[in-house]
Structure formats: C-alpha cells, structure tokens
Amino acid sequence: MRVDGTVASDDEGGRNGGGTMDYGSAWARVKRRLRAELGEDVFASWFARLELEAVAGGTARLTVPTRFLKSWIESHYLDRVLNTFKAEVEEIARIEVGVRGTGAPVRTVATGAPKANPASGPLARLHAAGTPVSVPAIAPEPRPAESGDLSGTPLDARLTFSSFVIGRSNALAHAAAERVAAHQGEGALYNPLYLHAGVGLGKTHLLHGIGHAAREAGRRVIYLTADRFMYGFVNALKTQSALAYKERLRGIDLLILDDVQFIQGKSIQAEFGHTINALIDAGRQVVVASDRPPTELEALDERVRSRLGGGLVVEITALDEALRVSILSARLAAVRASHPGFDVSPQVATYVARAITANGRDLEGAVNRLLAHATLTGTAVTMETAESAIRDLVKNREPKRIKIEDIQKLVASRYNVSRSDILSERRTAAVVKPRQIAMYLSKVLTLRSLPEIGRRFGGRDHTTVLHAVRKIEKQIGEDSVLGDEVELLKRMLQD
C-alpha cells in the first residue's frame, strides 16, 4: 500500500488519475458500513484495529495486531467483511487475515466457499446449533511455551517514569501511579487504580512505568492487554487448564490490565470480574486503563463496572500547550542525541506544538517526519517544510476571525512593548518595528481597508499603513529570521 492510501492493482477499472485504485478510500467506506451495521461496541472491539495491507489478484490482505483478533474475526465475521468489501469493490474475491509484525500465515476464504471451523466438542456443537456461547468457538493454536503462560505482555523499556513528561493534565495520574508502584506496606493503595484517557495521552506509558518500578522493587507483576487476557483464558479452556491458569493469575502482587474496553464474552467478563475481586480481596494491587470511565463501559457486566469504579478513577485530559511544548522538546532532545546534525529552531518547535493538539503520538510522528526531511534532503527544517510535513496531523478547523486588537496585543507581547506604545506617536526603533509588523499582519490577516487599519492604529493616515506593509514585505524577502518570526505570529493568530 502506498503512503496516500492507494494500492497497486493490475485491474483497469476504478483507477484514480495516477493509475492506481484507491482501495484505501474503499476500505474506509467498508469500515463505516461495518460500524453502522454492527454497532459501536462490536465495531470497537473487533474491527477498530483491522487494517488493509494490500490488494492483489482479487485478494484483500487484512491485518490485526493479535492472533486472538485474527481467530475471532475468521470464526465469526470473515464472510461479512468479504461481502461488505465486495459491495464496494466487485473484484474482491477473497479475504486474508494476518497478524501484523509476525509473518504469521494468513487464512484465505473465497466467495461462497464453506468456512471450516476447527473447534470441536460441546462449544462447537452449541455454536452450530445456533445457541449463543460465551467464549469464542475457535481459539488459535498456542505455541508450546504458551500453554498456561502468564509471562504477560513485555514491558517497553522506553516507557518509564523518568521518561514521562508531567503537566497539568496528567499530574494526578502520574502521582497516583508512582505511589502505587512504590507502595510496600500491607494491603494496596487506591484499589483498583483506574486510569482513563483518549488515544496518545499517556495512560499506557504510566502503566509500563508502574510495571518497571514495581518489578525493580521485587514485586511479582503481570502486564496484560485485554487481548492477551482473553487469549490466555480461552487457551486455558481449550487445554482444560483453566483452574491452574486462574490460580497462577491470582497469585501475583500486581496485575496491570490495559484497554479493558475490549474485553468481550460473558464467560471472559465473568472470569475477569472474579479475578479482580480475588486480587483486591487478597490485598493485591490492580491497575486498569481504558479509553473511558467505568460507568461508560456498557459492554461490561454492571458488577464489574461497579468494582472498577470502587477505587481511584483518574482521567488524563487533553494536553495543554505547555505540556505539548515539553513533550516535543523532550522528543527533539532525544533525537538530537543520536542525530547531532538535526536542528529545529524554537520558532518551528513552537509552531508544531501549537498546531498539533490531539495527542502525544502525533507530536512524536511530527518529530519523525521532520527528522526524515532533514536526513533525506540534507536541508534545514524551515517553517514551510514543517507546515508541509505535518499537514495531515493538523485537525481541520474553521478559519478563525482575527481582530486587529488581537494582533496588536500579540505583537506587543512578543516584542516586550505595550499596546498603548504601538498606538502612540513614539518613534523609537523598539516601537516602530512592532508597530509596522502589526500593521502588516492587519493587512494580510483581516479584510479591513488601509484607512480603517490606520484609524485603529491611533488615527494614522492610510499612506502610513501602506508604507509599513511595503517595508515589512521587503524585509521579509531579505531577512529569513524576520520571515520566520512573522510566519510564527501568523500561525499563533490563526490557531
């Protein structure tokens, strides 16, 4: 698949102007249809992380992050995905599902071909008879070393408390996480500790930080994603080792569970609730993270939601500008350590932190793009190249209506003078330059006429405004530093 979301194809029909089929757009429509047909909860649980990798020879290759998701989609939804995709792109005849990053073999299902179900025993017979079952009717074959395995998902060595950037939006969550990780007395603190936030706001970073710190203190820690928890439980049922699996899981000191919103199935939810209750009642620490508060986990049993909400529930809110600047600065410093020639000016860094407001992952993505530009082209990172590099990361917003008064205040603050100085008759260099820049910005960013701008600047004549505009335009063309400064002011006013 290409960067623009298109996939090379040998077929002639449905090509875009560049000679490629825009399968990326078709796949986006498929996912929208699945969301509408299946509902938000089912879609978020099983299809949100299903991605299109490539299309070739009438076969669409899809990928998911875990073998559990692959098995569940193949068992329950593959025909639906195929039929929905065919409704958008007639040439699609088969669907293959693979696991990202593993090179695992994929399973192909052609149109109209009967879908084999290798599950056997009572669960398979109930499923065939149309009776609802509470665990997947098929489970992936475990590797020999994974039968009943409780090693959990590996912790990322980069995600520690020391690398976590603290700001107003996450200070409480960070403090609670550190206290939980360091606690050595009887019982547990804030049990369970429940963190919730949107994508890329740092909750997973804090979970890994807790895991690292607790292990360093000698505690028995297991970090599990919801997928891993479900996979372990289903595998234990399949191998008839469920009792031993549950006993080992309840024998730890600290359970960390991420993305709890993805836990599905009545039996799995019930086991999850029993595990949480057993650990808390035994004084063992439980830390859980989700993308929403416990009360909004409608797919979970009410008793489980109540138990999760019975401890300390902390929300990590959106990153404010100061925190985004800190995160960006830390990331730039880390990149410069391995790429000494990589340099981003403070003006560009400020622009990126102001422009990207969604989450920290987008900020890291912006740094990677700036680094790629600098290393691949061998040129310096300017405001223009930064704007081009991160364009798709900047959320589309309605144009902001800019007032002349706002321009005057911002320019005055930027040049350490007062707004009254800009409006006054003072002619010192420290006042004349910001006054002319403010007039220039008023001309290019508002629809006001030159006479109106002159009146807003202390009753000046329109020829004075015209002179200021022409002078700043000329200086911008000759002085790149001033050009970057003016561009930054423009973006600050437009944000």
XYZ file of C-alpha atoms in Angstrom:
495
model
C 0.000 0.000 0.000
C 1.206 3.448 -0.834
C 1.529 6.296 1.649
C -1.524 8.021 0.134
C -3.705 5.002 0.932
C -3.806 3.565 -2.589
C -2.800 0.049 -3.505
C -1.250 -1.040 -6.754
C -3.530 -3.144 -8.911
C -3.351 -4.982 -12.236
C -7.014 -4.202 -12.922
C -8.085 -1.348 -15.159
C -11.376 -0.431 -13.511
C -11.659 2.046 -10.645
C -8.256 3.627 -11.090
C -7.616 7.159 -9.992
C -5.868 9.758 -12.095
C -2.454 8.420 -11.097
C -3.175 4.914 -12.465
C -3.849 3.269 -9.110
C -7.010 2.034 -7.450
C -7.892 3.977 -4.326
C -8.528 0.929 -2.155
C -7.767 2.994 0.941
C -10.941 5.034 0.454
C -12.933 1.895 -0.320
C -11.673 0.252 2.874
C -12.647 3.354 4.869
C -16.175 3.013 3.486
C -16.215 -0.685 4.378
C -15.345 0.125 7.974
C -18.023 2.808 8.129
C -20.610 0.309 6.905
C -19.482 -2.294 9.438
C -19.732 0.282 12.215
C -23.272 1.209 11.156
C -24.419 -2.414 10.765
C -22.814 -3.934 13.866
C -22.955 -1.055 16.324
C -20.233 0.954 18.011
C -19.370 -1.545 20.764
C -18.920 -4.549 18.444
C -17.007 -2.484 15.902
C -14.672 -1.001 18.524
C -13.976 -4.435 19.993
C -13.224 -6.378 16.807
C -12.785 -4.068 13.818
C -11.225 -0.807 15.011
C -7.722 -2.246 14.613
C -8.398 -4.221 11.425
C -6.304 -2.630 8.666
C -5.976 -3.109 4.920
C -2.414 -4.060 3.972
C -2.683 -4.703 0.245
C -4.936 -5.828 -2.613
C -3.631 -8.076 -5.390
C -5.213 -10.599 -7.730
C -8.667 -10.114 -6.248
C -7.422 -10.856 -2.725
C -7.585 -8.257 0.040
C -4.958 -8.791 2.731
C -6.075 -7.505 6.135
C -4.037 -7.416 9.339
C -4.745 -7.233 13.069
C -2.325 -6.803 15.997
C -3.009 -10.121 17.778
C -3.677 -13.757 16.964
C -6.764 -13.681 19.161
C -8.386 -10.989 16.990
C -7.394 -12.886 13.844
C -9.019 -16.076 15.127
C -12.196 -14.352 16.296
C -12.727 -12.412 13.050
C -12.082 -15.540 10.958
C -14.555 -17.533 13.047
C -17.384 -15.019 13.229
C -17.126 -12.157 10.776
C -14.970 -13.031 7.764
C -17.903 -13.612 5.396
C -19.497 -10.340 6.462
C -16.247 -8.442 5.853
C -15.847 -10.111 2.463
C -19.419 -9.333 1.354
C -19.166 -5.741 2.559
C -15.867 -5.269 0.732
C -17.309 -6.818 -2.443
C -20.178 -4.335 -2.302
C -17.592 -1.552 -2.560
C -15.089 -3.248 -4.898
C -16.509 -6.007 -7.098
C -13.110 -7.510 -7.919
C -12.521 -8.615 -4.318
C -12.998 -12.391 -4.261
C -11.048 -13.452 -1.176
C -10.048 -12.107 2.205
C -6.818 -12.975 4.008
C -6.240 -12.086 7.648
C -2.752 -11.944 9.136
C -1.103 -10.723 12.325
C 0.956 -7.582 11.960
C 4.672 -7.906 12.574
C 4.742 -11.692 12.982
C 4.894 -13.013 9.448
C 2.197 -15.457 10.533
C 0.432 -17.366 7.755
C -2.921 -15.991 6.682
C -6.139 -17.816 6.106
C -7.967 -17.302 2.819
C -11.742 -17.572 2.368
C -13.125 -17.338 -1.197
C -16.600 -16.180 -2.151
C -19.152 -18.849 -1.453
C -16.639 -21.290 -0.023
C -17.757 -23.050 3.167
C -15.861 -21.805 6.161
C -14.237 -24.550 8.206
C -14.481 -24.385 11.960
C -11.767 -26.444 13.617
C -13.319 -26.124 17.054
C -14.708 -29.350 18.405
C -16.610 -30.591 21.406
C -19.669 -29.108 23.168
C -18.880 -25.480 22.344
C -18.684 -26.215 18.614
C -21.946 -28.183 18.656
C -23.739 -25.392 20.543
C -22.410 -22.842 18.081
C -23.527 -24.934 15.098
C -26.976 -25.279 16.614
C -27.343 -21.530 16.873
C -27.050 -21.453 20.653
C -25.106 -18.414 21.921
C -21.812 -19.286 23.518
C -19.854 -17.030 25.807
C -16.355 -17.847 24.595
C -15.038 -17.910 21.020
C -15.834 -21.134 19.195
C -12.290 -21.216 17.860
C -9.046 -20.403 19.600
C -5.639 -20.061 17.987
C -3.264 -22.913 18.486
C -0.822 -21.922 21.230
C 2.897 -22.206 20.882
C 4.170 -24.967 23.169
C 5.715 -22.492 25.585
C 2.472 -20.504 25.868
C 0.123 -23.114 27.255
C -1.000 -21.549 30.523
C 1.702 -18.902 30.091
C 1.496 -15.958 32.494
C 4.519 -14.020 31.366
C 2.203 -11.296 30.148
C 2.894 -8.686 27.516
C 6.509 -7.433 27.625
C 7.087 -4.002 29.132
C 8.568 -1.349 26.853
C 11.963 -0.297 28.213
C 11.412 3.264 26.960
C 8.192 3.802 28.893
C 9.386 4.598 32.425
C 8.511 7.245 34.977
C 11.739 9.076 34.178
C 10.740 9.486 30.516
C 7.186 10.597 31.322
C 6.596 14.328 30.831
C 4.376 15.749 33.569
C 1.877 18.542 33.033
C -1.362 19.839 34.440
C -3.466 17.286 32.567
C -1.639 14.197 33.881
C -0.083 15.260 37.192
C -2.654 13.478 39.377
C -2.462 10.268 37.348
C 1.344 10.320 37.495
C 1.369 10.901 41.257
C -1.093 8.058 41.857
C 0.894 5.738 39.583
C 4.141 6.436 41.422
C 2.518 5.876 44.816
C 1.040 2.557 43.690
C 4.354 1.383 42.246
C 6.321 2.332 45.373
C 3.865 1.006 47.964
C 5.407 -1.720 50.112
C 3.100 -1.925 53.126
C 0.166 -4.179 53.880
C -2.764 -4.099 51.510
C -2.909 -1.954 48.389
C -3.420 1.696 47.528
C -6.368 3.049 45.574
C -7.506 -0.431 44.664
C -8.107 -0.634 41.814
C -6.328 2.335 40.274
C -8.305 3.101 37.131
C -6.819 5.441 34.510
C -8.809 6.566 31.504
C -7.921 8.833 28.605
C -8.151 9.184 24.859
C -5.572 7.832 22.451
C -1.998 9.022 22.876
C -2.406 10.898 26.157
C -0.034 8.741 28.227
C -2.069 6.134 30.083
C -0.159 3.179 28.608
C 3.130 4.947 29.359
C 2.094 5.179 33.028
C 1.092 1.504 33.110
C 4.515 0.466 31.834
C 6.153 2.854 34.317
C 4.255 1.202 37.174
C 5.316 -2.221 35.952
C 9.009 -1.303 35.706
C 9.127 0.368 39.128
C 7.230 -2.434 40.868
C 9.455 -5.131 39.382
C 12.555 -3.227 40.463
C 11.125 -3.313 43.978
C 10.876 -7.108 43.783
C 7.123 -7.418 43.298
C 5.526 -10.044 41.055
C 3.968 -8.083 38.212
C 1.958 -9.097 35.164
C 1.074 -6.592 32.463
C -1.668 -7.768 30.109
C -3.559 -6.180 27.279
C -7.220 -7.112 27.076
C -6.433 -9.244 24.017
C -3.753 -11.133 25.906
C -6.059 -11.716 28.880
C -8.801 -13.131 26.627
C -6.312 -15.225 24.656
C -4.900 -16.757 27.852
C -8.304 -17.576 29.249
C -9.658 -19.096 26.021
C -6.470 -21.099 25.584
C -6.731 -22.377 29.148
C -10.305 -23.520 28.490
C -9.202 -25.241 25.294
C -6.367 -27.097 27.034
C -8.503 -27.811 30.114
C -6.089 -25.907 32.336
C -8.416 -23.059 33.292
C -8.246 -23.722 37.031
C -4.452 -23.691 37.105
C -4.422 -20.568 34.912
C -6.741 -18.721 37.299
C -4.791 -19.781 40.353
C -1.493 -18.565 38.900
C -3.067 -15.289 37.810
C -4.385 -14.675 41.311
C -1.031 -15.439 42.901
C 0.707 -12.256 41.745
C 1.339 -8.987 43.605
C 0.292 -6.548 40.907
C -1.973 -7.009 37.885
C -1.872 -4.323 35.184
C -4.560 -4.571 32.517
C -4.669 -2.227 29.521
C -7.553 -1.476 27.138
C -10.167 -3.094 29.335
C -12.900 -1.787 26.992
C -12.035 -4.605 24.574
C -12.941 -7.448 26.948
C -15.850 -9.371 25.387
C -17.855 -12.505 26.086
C -19.908 -13.344 29.157
C -17.605 -16.081 30.430
C -14.495 -13.973 29.903
C -16.109 -10.969 31.582
C -17.205 -13.145 34.478
C -13.681 -14.538 34.874
C -12.259 -11.033 34.676
C -14.631 -9.921 37.452
C -13.747 -12.936 39.629
C -10.030 -12.274 39.121
C -10.359 -8.604 40.051
C -12.400 -9.459 43.145
C -9.986 -12.182 44.264
C -6.914 -9.944 43.914
C -8.493 -6.957 45.652
C -9.920 -9.086 48.476
C -6.454 -10.594 48.989
C -4.894 -7.122 49.224
C -3.134 -7.375 45.866
C -2.850 -4.297 43.694
C -4.849 -3.941 40.475
C -4.269 -1.199 37.887
C -6.607 -0.854 34.925
C -6.678 1.504 31.943
C -9.375 2.262 29.404
C -10.445 4.906 26.928
C -13.490 5.807 29.019
C -14.622 5.809 32.682
C -16.046 2.602 34.212
C -19.619 3.880 34.067
C -19.411 4.093 30.268
C -18.175 0.511 29.709
C -21.635 -0.624 28.640
C -20.384 -3.968 27.294
C -19.127 -4.996 30.752
C -21.304 -6.528 33.432
C -22.683 -3.959 35.865
C -20.994 -5.641 38.844
C -17.628 -5.466 37.109
C -18.153 -1.779 36.301
C -19.045 -1.119 39.919
C -15.914 -2.900 41.159
C -13.682 -0.973 38.764
C -15.219 2.309 39.854
C -14.790 1.487 43.539
C -11.141 2.534 43.693
C -9.433 5.682 42.435
C -10.615 6.729 38.979
C -8.370 9.316 37.330
C -8.862 10.927 33.947
C -5.913 12.128 31.881
C -7.253 15.112 29.987
C -6.142 16.715 26.734
C -2.594 18.033 26.565
C -2.374 21.774 27.118
C 0.066 23.856 25.122
C 2.731 23.953 27.831
C 2.729 20.160 28.100
C 2.828 19.725 24.331
C 5.870 22.011 24.194
C 7.558 19.985 26.947
C 6.820 16.671 25.226
C 8.064 17.983 21.906
C 11.226 19.412 23.467
C 11.996 16.112 25.194
C 11.496 14.173 21.968
C 13.647 16.583 19.953
C 16.412 16.337 22.550
C 16.302 12.539 22.395
C 16.525 12.569 18.594
C 19.407 15.058 18.605
C 21.363 12.697 20.848
C 21.509 10.168 18.001
C 21.431 12.695 15.121
C 23.688 15.596 16.192
C 23.127 17.446 12.924
C 19.345 17.544 13.384
C 18.244 21.011 14.426
C 14.782 22.510 14.802
C 14.509 26.213 15.603
C 12.428 27.357 18.605
C 10.017 29.045 16.199
C 9.352 25.796 14.328
C 9.031 23.835 17.582
C 6.538 26.370 18.915
C 4.515 26.172 15.714
C 4.394 22.352 15.803
C 3.320 22.320 19.468
C 0.579 24.843 18.736
C -0.628 23.171 15.549
C -0.826 19.577 16.823
C -3.309 19.442 19.660
C -4.697 15.897 19.505
C -2.185 13.751 21.410
C 1.428 12.934 22.156
C 1.701 10.261 19.466
C 1.004 12.856 16.800
C 3.758 15.016 18.291
C 6.179 12.103 18.037
C 5.026 11.490 14.498
C 5.751 15.124 13.676
C 9.307 14.803 15.019
C 9.866 11.674 12.919
C 8.694 13.497 9.800
C 10.906 16.494 10.451
C 13.845 14.142 11.011
C 13.105 12.309 7.767
C 13.040 15.592 5.875
C 16.337 16.743 7.359
C 18.160 13.450 6.785
C 16.748 12.596 3.359
C 17.019 16.030 1.769
C 20.041 17.331 3.664
C 18.345 20.709 4.119
C 17.397 22.663 7.227
C 13.920 22.404 8.715
C 12.107 25.672 7.987
C 8.626 26.834 8.876
C 7.420 25.993 5.372
C 8.808 22.456 5.378
C 7.406 21.870 8.862
C 3.980 23.018 7.764
C 4.072 20.686 4.770
C 5.380 17.732 6.790
C 2.672 17.816 9.458
C -0.251 18.993 7.343
C -2.251 15.805 7.741
C -1.673 15.782 11.515
C -3.278 19.191 11.950
C -7.001 18.970 12.571
C -9.190 20.773 10.084
C -10.730 23.790 11.699
C -12.895 26.686 10.587
C -10.860 29.795 9.773
C -10.572 31.972 12.821
C -11.834 35.533 12.617
C -8.870 37.664 13.610
C -9.305 41.071 15.204
C -6.882 43.972 14.843
C -6.892 44.330 18.622
C -5.705 40.721 18.974
C -2.891 41.385 16.506
C -1.789 44.464 18.442
C -1.805 42.613 21.757
C 0.145 39.610 20.455
C 2.783 41.700 18.665
C 3.182 43.964 21.687
C 3.676 40.964 23.963
C 6.119 39.343 21.544
C 8.326 42.458 21.369
C 8.046 43.448 25.043
C 6.193 46.707 24.474
C 2.677 47.731 25.416
C -0.300 48.067 23.119
C -0.505 51.740 24.074
C 3.090 52.127 22.809
C 2.061 50.737 19.416
C -0.856 53.179 19.238
C 1.203 56.128 20.447
C 3.277 58.661 18.484
C 6.558 57.256 19.780
C 9.130 56.741 17.008
C 11.893 54.772 18.733
C 13.129 51.686 16.922
C 11.850 49.441 19.731
C 8.293 50.651 18.988
C 8.345 51.384 15.259
C 9.258 47.828 14.196
C 6.471 46.012 16.128
C 4.009 48.726 15.039
C 4.848 48.130 11.373
C 4.662 44.347 11.799
C 1.250 44.722 13.443
C 0.052 46.904 10.549
C 1.368 44.364 8.036
C -0.419 41.487 9.801
C -3.615 43.528 9.991
C -3.477 43.976 6.221
C -2.830 40.305 5.349
C -4.991 38.647 8.036
C -8.107 40.858 8.063
C -10.442 42.332 5.483
C -10.058 45.852 6.851
C -9.142 48.633 4.443
C -5.957 50.661 4.817
C -7.826 53.737 6.116
C -9.652 51.574 8.687
C -6.368 49.977 9.820
C -4.835 53.471 10.116
C -7.699 54.585 12.354
C -7.199 51.508 14.565
C -3.526 52.443 14.974
C -4.015 55.794 16.697
C -5.711 57.618 13.838
C -2.867 57.287 11.331
C -3.173 58.036 7.628
C -3.619 55.149 5.187
C -0.313 56.067 3.487
C 1.483 55.324 6.773
C -0.069 51.843 6.807
C 0.843 51.277 3.158
C 4.449 52.307 3.853
C 4.625 49.880 6.802
C 3.188 46.998 4.761
C 5.617 47.510 1.886
C 8.595 47.877 4.216
C 7.831 44.629 6.107
C 7.223 42.774 2.824
C 10.651 43.894 1.585
C 12.390 42.975 4.853
C 10.780 39.542 4.927
C 12.219 38.847 1.480
C 15.699 39.863 2.634
C 15.752 38.561 6.231
C 14.792 34.910 6.741
C 14.823 35.306 10.539
C 12.230 38.062 10.356
C 10.279 35.982 7.834
C 10.105 33.042 10.251
C 9.111 35.386 13.080
C 6.252 36.872 11.083
C 5.101 33.421 9.948
C 5.037 32.276 13.553
C 2.938 35.277 14.537
C 0.525 34.465 11.723
C 0.072 30.901 12.912
C -0.323 31.940 16.526
C -3.102 34.310 15.498
C -4.792 31.703 13.284
C -4.718 28.935 15.900
